[in-house]
Amino acid sequence: QVQLVQSGAEVKKPGSSVKVSCKASGETLNNYAITWLRQAPGQGLEWLGRIVPFSDRKPDYAETFQGRVTVSADRSTSTVNMELSSLRPEDTAVYYCARSKGPADSIDDYWFDPWGQGTLVTVSS
Amino acid sequence: DFQLTQSPSSVSASVGDRVTITCRASQGISRWLAWYQQKPGKAPKLLIYSASSLQNGVPSRFSGSGSGTNFTLTITSLQPEDFATYYCQRANAFPMFTFGQGTRLEI
């Protein structure tokens, strides 16, 4: 059974960038999408983007984050990375990666299970 | 803009109670809806998908129903470990996914 382990907490200055990684163990990521979401303190869940690792497909990004977020995959380390640039204090949140329940383009491609443990990103001057 | 509206935003209940949480979509989404449970400091956990399918390993006291614009999550015979925040998620606008604002279930 796949487990997703994320990198540790980060503290960043406004205007800088942050890179959060999500490493899969137990199964490969082949043909399953990895989605990135975030949750600001005391708030709900917000979708940032997704990638089908190691495929020819381009990542998809939420309009809100277009141009600021980049999702990529590293086959050699079974890791998916999310980089967010031009950070603002309101980007302070816990960032989660989650795998789709089923293979890409299947009926179960649209549900998220399992999830990583979350990575707290704090943006403060 | 599409919205998912959950009600109530919070609910108090006791062990053994039956609780129903509602999620209303601003446009019809057929059965493209999931429910997640989140405990403090933890990642969300998938409970229900396709409006009424129970995820593997989830207790049968959890059930989902609905289609179109109105959906419900029902928990029968509440257990202590069920006190958490519950979110609905829309999945028919691939690849963009929207969540409800959450319902906090507390003692």
Short mmCIF file of C-alpha atoms in Angstrom, two decimals:
data_model
loop_
_atom_site.label_atom_id
_atom_site.label_comp_id
_atom_site.label_asym_id
_atom_site.label_seq_id
_atom_site.Cartn_x
_atom_site.Cartn_y
_atom_site.Cartn_z
CA GLN A 1 0.00 0.00 0.00
CA VAL A 2 1.41 3.37 -0.99
CA GLN A 3 2.44 5.89 1.64
CA LEU A 4 3.24 9.52 0.92
CA VAL A 5 5.87 11.23 3.06
CA GLN A 6 6.33 14.98 2.74
CA SER A 7 9.32 17.17 3.49
CA GLY A 8 9.56 19.18 6.69
CA ALA A 9 8.23 22.55 7.77
CA GLU A 10 9.56 25.70 6.13
CA VAL A 11 9.76 29.36 7.13
CA LYS A 12 10.10 31.77 4.24
CA LYS A 13 10.34 35.51 3.63
CA PRO A 14 7.76 37.30 1.49
CA GLY A 15 8.77 37.31 -2.15
CA SER A 16 10.79 34.09 -1.91
CA SER A 17 9.93 30.58 -3.12
CA VAL A 18 9.33 27.28 -1.36
CA LYS A 19 9.68 23.72 -2.63
CA VAL A 20 7.79 20.91 -0.90
CA SER A 21 8.46 17.30 -1.77
CA CYS A 22 6.22 14.23 -1.58
CA LYS A 23 7.92 10.82 -1.66
CA ALA A 24 6.03 7.63 -2.36
CA SER A 25 6.87 4.33 -0.73
CA GLY A 26 5.25 0.92 -0.99
CA GLU A 27 4.08 1.31 -4.58
CA THR A 28 5.19 3.23 -7.63
CA LEU A 29 3.48 6.40 -8.71
CA ASN A 30 3.08 5.19 -12.28
CA ASN A 31 -0.24 6.17 -13.78
CA TYR A 32 -1.70 7.66 -10.60
CA ALA A 33 -2.08 11.42 -10.35
CA ILE A 34 -0.62 13.33 -7.44
CA THR A 35 -2.57 16.39 -6.39
CA TRP A 36 -1.41 19.30 -4.23
CA LEU A 37 -3.78 21.06 -1.88
CA ARG A 38 -3.38 23.51 0.96
CA GLN A 39 -5.18 24.51 4.12
CA ALA A 40 -4.66 27.92 5.72
CA PRO A 41 -4.93 28.07 9.53
CA GLY A 42 -8.52 27.38 10.57
CA GLN A 43 -9.68 27.29 6.96
CA GLY A 44 -10.88 24.78 4.40
CA LEU A 45 -9.07 22.94 1.62
CA GLU A 46 -7.87 24.58 -1.59
CA TRP A 47 -6.73 22.78 -4.75
CA LEU A 48 -3.43 23.97 -6.29
CA GLY A 49 -2.65 21.54 -9.08
CA ARG A 50 -1.88 17.99 -10.10
CA ILE A 51 0.47 15.87 -12.15
CA VAL A 52 0.46 12.36 -13.56
CA PRO A 53 4.11 11.48 -12.83
CA PHE A 54 6.33 10.10 -15.53
CA SER A 55 3.76 10.64 -18.27
CA ASP A 56 3.72 12.95 -21.28
CA ARG A 57 0.88 14.93 -19.78
CA LYS A 58 1.43 18.48 -18.65
CA PRO A 59 0.52 19.34 -15.07
CA ASP A 60 -2.79 21.07 -14.41
CA TYR A 61 -2.94 24.15 -12.20
CA ALA A 62 -5.69 26.08 -10.48
CA GLU A 63 -6.30 29.43 -12.17
CA THR A 64 -5.68 31.20 -8.87
CA PHE A 65 -2.10 29.93 -8.80
CA GLN A 66 -1.23 29.99 -12.50
CA GLY A 67 2.28 31.33 -12.95
CA ARG A 68 3.19 30.90 -9.29
CA VAL A 69 3.00 27.14 -8.81
CA THR A 70 5.03 24.42 -10.51
CA VAL A 71 4.56 20.71 -9.96
CA SER A 72 7.20 18.23 -11.15
CA ALA A 73 8.15 14.58 -10.70
CA ASP A 74 11.49 12.82 -10.22
CA ARG A 75 11.41 9.19 -11.34
CA SER A 76 14.75 8.32 -9.77
CA THR A 77 13.50 9.17 -6.29
CA SER A 78 9.74 8.49 -6.72
CA THR A 79 9.18 12.05 -5.59
CA VAL A 80 6.75 14.75 -6.65
CA ASN A 81 7.65 18.35 -5.93
CA MET A 82 5.56 21.49 -5.61
CA GLU A 83 7.20 24.88 -5.86
CA LEU A 84 5.33 28.08 -5.02
CA SER A 85 6.95 31.40 -5.85
CA SER A 86 6.41 35.06 -4.95
CA LEU A 87 5.29 34.03 -1.49
CA ARG A 88 2.96 36.27 0.52
CA PRO A 89 1.94 36.04 4.18
CA GLU A 90 -1.45 34.69 3.06
CA ASP A 91 0.34 31.66 1.58
CA THR A 92 0.95 30.50 5.14
CA ALA A 93 -0.74 27.11 5.23
CA VAL A 94 -0.31 23.37 5.55
CA TYR A 95 0.42 21.95 2.10
CA TYR A 96 -0.70 18.40 1.33
CA CYS A 97 0.00 15.98 -1.48
CA ALA A 98 -2.56 13.29 -2.18
CA ARG A 99 -2.72 10.41 -4.65
CA SER A 100 -5.79 9.66 -6.68
CA LYS A 101 -7.75 6.64 -5.51
CA GLY A 102 -7.63 5.11 -8.99
CA PRO A 103 -5.42 5.28 -12.10
CA ALA A 104 -5.39 8.41 -14.25
CA ASP A 105 -8.54 8.77 -16.36
CA SER A 106 -10.36 6.03 -14.46
CA ILE A 107 -13.59 6.75 -12.64
CA ASP A 108 -11.62 6.77 -9.39
CA ASP A 109 -9.14 9.36 -10.61
CA TYR A 110 -11.15 12.11 -8.92
CA TRP A 111 -10.95 11.10 -5.27
CA PHE A 112 -7.95 11.59 -3.01
CA ASP A 113 -6.52 8.68 -1.05
CA PRO A 114 -3.97 8.41 0.51
CA TRP A 115 -2.65 11.80 1.65
CA GLY A 116 0.75 12.90 2.84
CA GLN A 117 1.13 14.08 6.42
CA GLY A 118 1.21 17.76 5.44
CA THR A 119 3.95 20.39 5.42
CA LEU A 120 3.56 23.69 7.26
CA VAL A 121 4.85 26.63 5.25
CA THR A 122 5.06 29.89 7.17
CA VAL A 123 5.61 33.14 5.28
CA SER A 124 6.73 35.97 7.51
CA SER A 125 9.14 38.85 7.42
CA ASP B 1 -18.84 30.67 -9.56
CA PHE B 2 -19.51 27.14 -8.45
CA GLN B 3 -19.96 26.63 -4.70
CA LEU B 4 -20.42 23.78 -2.28
CA THR B 5 -22.27 24.84 0.85
CA GLN B 6 -22.23 22.61 3.89
CA SER B 7 -24.69 22.78 6.73
CA PRO B 8 -24.54 23.08 9.58
CA SER B 9 -21.11 24.66 10.00
CA SER B 10 -20.88 22.98 13.38
CA VAL B 11 -22.97 20.47 15.28
CA SER B 12 -22.90 19.16 18.82
CA ALA B 13 -23.78 15.54 19.46
CA SER B 14 -23.22 12.71 21.89
CA VAL B 15 -21.83 9.21 21.62
CA GLY B 16 -24.53 6.96 20.20
CA ASP B 17 -26.35 9.76 18.36
CA ARG B 18 -27.22 9.83 14.67
CA VAL B 19 -25.91 12.85 12.78
CA THR B 20 -26.62 14.12 9.27
CA ILE B 21 -24.49 16.68 7.44
CA THR B 22 -25.66 18.30 4.22
CA CYS B 23 -23.70 19.52 1.19
CA ARG B 24 -25.49 21.61 -1.43
CA ALA B 25 -23.97 22.29 -4.86
CA SER B 26 -24.75 25.53 -6.71
CA GLN B 27 -25.04 23.52 -9.94
CA GLY B 28 -25.91 19.88 -10.57
CA ILE B 29 -22.95 17.53 -10.26
CA SER B 30 -24.68 14.17 -10.71
CA ARG B 31 -22.98 11.89 -8.17
CA TRP B 32 -19.52 13.44 -8.40
CA LEU B 33 -19.16 14.03 -4.69
CA ALA B 34 -16.91 12.72 -1.93
CA TRP B 35 -16.78 13.12 1.85
CA TYR B 36 -13.62 13.40 3.95
CA GLN B 37 -12.97 13.33 7.69
CA GLN B 38 -10.21 15.45 9.19
CA LYS B 39 -8.99 15.31 12.76
CA PRO B 40 -6.91 18.15 14.27
CA GLY B 41 -3.33 18.15 13.01
CA LYS B 42 -3.99 15.30 10.58
CA ALA B 43 -4.57 14.98 6.85
CA PRO B 44 -8.10 14.41 5.57
CA LYS B 45 -9.27 10.83 5.13
CA LEU B 46 -11.56 9.66 2.33
CA LEU B 47 -14.83 8.23 3.68
CA ILE B 48 -17.32 8.23 0.80
CA TYR B 49 -16.90 8.68 -2.96
CA SER B 50 -19.33 8.78 -5.88
CA ALA B 51 -21.87 10.16 -3.37
CA SER B 52 -22.58 6.82 -1.69
CA SER B 53 -19.67 4.36 -2.11
CA LEU B 54 -17.92 3.49 1.15
CA GLN B 55 -14.13 3.64 1.00
CA ASN B 56 -12.33 0.42 2.01
CA GLY B 57 -11.80 0.19 5.73
CA VAL B 58 -14.37 2.85 6.67
CA PRO B 59 -16.94 1.68 9.24
CA SER B 60 -20.42 0.97 7.93
CA ARG B 61 -21.95 3.52 10.32
CA PHE B 62 -20.89 6.10 7.72
CA SER B 63 -23.16 6.45 4.70
CA GLY B 64 -23.69 8.94 1.90
CA SER B 65 -26.61 9.73 -0.33
CA GLY B 66 -27.84 12.23 -2.87
CA SER B 67 -27.33 13.33 -6.44
CA GLY B 68 -27.58 16.51 -8.47
CA THR B 69 -27.35 19.37 -5.99
CA ASN B 70 -28.21 17.85 -2.61
CA PHE B 71 -26.07 15.38 -0.71
CA THR B 72 -25.94 14.04 2.81
CA LEU B 73 -23.43 12.28 5.01
CA THR B 74 -25.00 10.29 7.82
CA ILE B 75 -23.20 8.83 10.81
CA THR B 76 -25.24 6.40 12.86
CA SER B 77 -24.32 5.52 16.43
CA LEU B 78 -21.55 8.12 16.87
CA GLN B 79 -18.31 6.87 18.35
CA PRO B 80 -15.75 8.97 20.24
CA GLU B 81 -13.33 8.79 17.31
CA ASP B 82 -15.92 10.34 14.95
CA PHE B 83 -15.61 13.81 16.44
CA ALA B 84 -13.82 15.68 13.69
CA THR B 85 -14.38 18.08 10.80
CA TYR B 86 -16.07 16.78 7.67
CA TYR B 87 -15.64 18.14 4.14
CA CYS B 88 -17.46 17.46 0.91
CA GLN B 89 -15.58 17.61 -2.42
CA ARG B 90 -16.84 18.05 -5.94
CA ALA B 91 -15.15 16.13 -8.75
CA ASN B 92 -17.04 16.75 -11.98
CA ALA B 93 -15.00 19.73 -13.18
CA PHE B 94 -11.78 17.86 -13.77
CA PRO B 95 -9.09 18.82 -13.10
CA MET B 96 -10.42 21.50 -10.79
CA PHE B 97 -11.78 20.28 -7.50
CA THR B 98 -13.81 22.28 -5.01
CA PHE B 99 -14.34 21.60 -1.32
CA GLY B 100 -17.09 22.68 1.03
CA GLN B 101 -16.19 24.90 3.96
CA GLY B 102 -16.38 22.06 6.47
CA THR B 103 -18.68 20.92 9.27
CA ARG B 104 -17.24 20.57 12.75
CA LEU B 105 -18.75 17.72 14.73
CA GLU B 106 -18.16 18.19 18.44
CA ILE B 107 -19.31 16.77 21.70
#
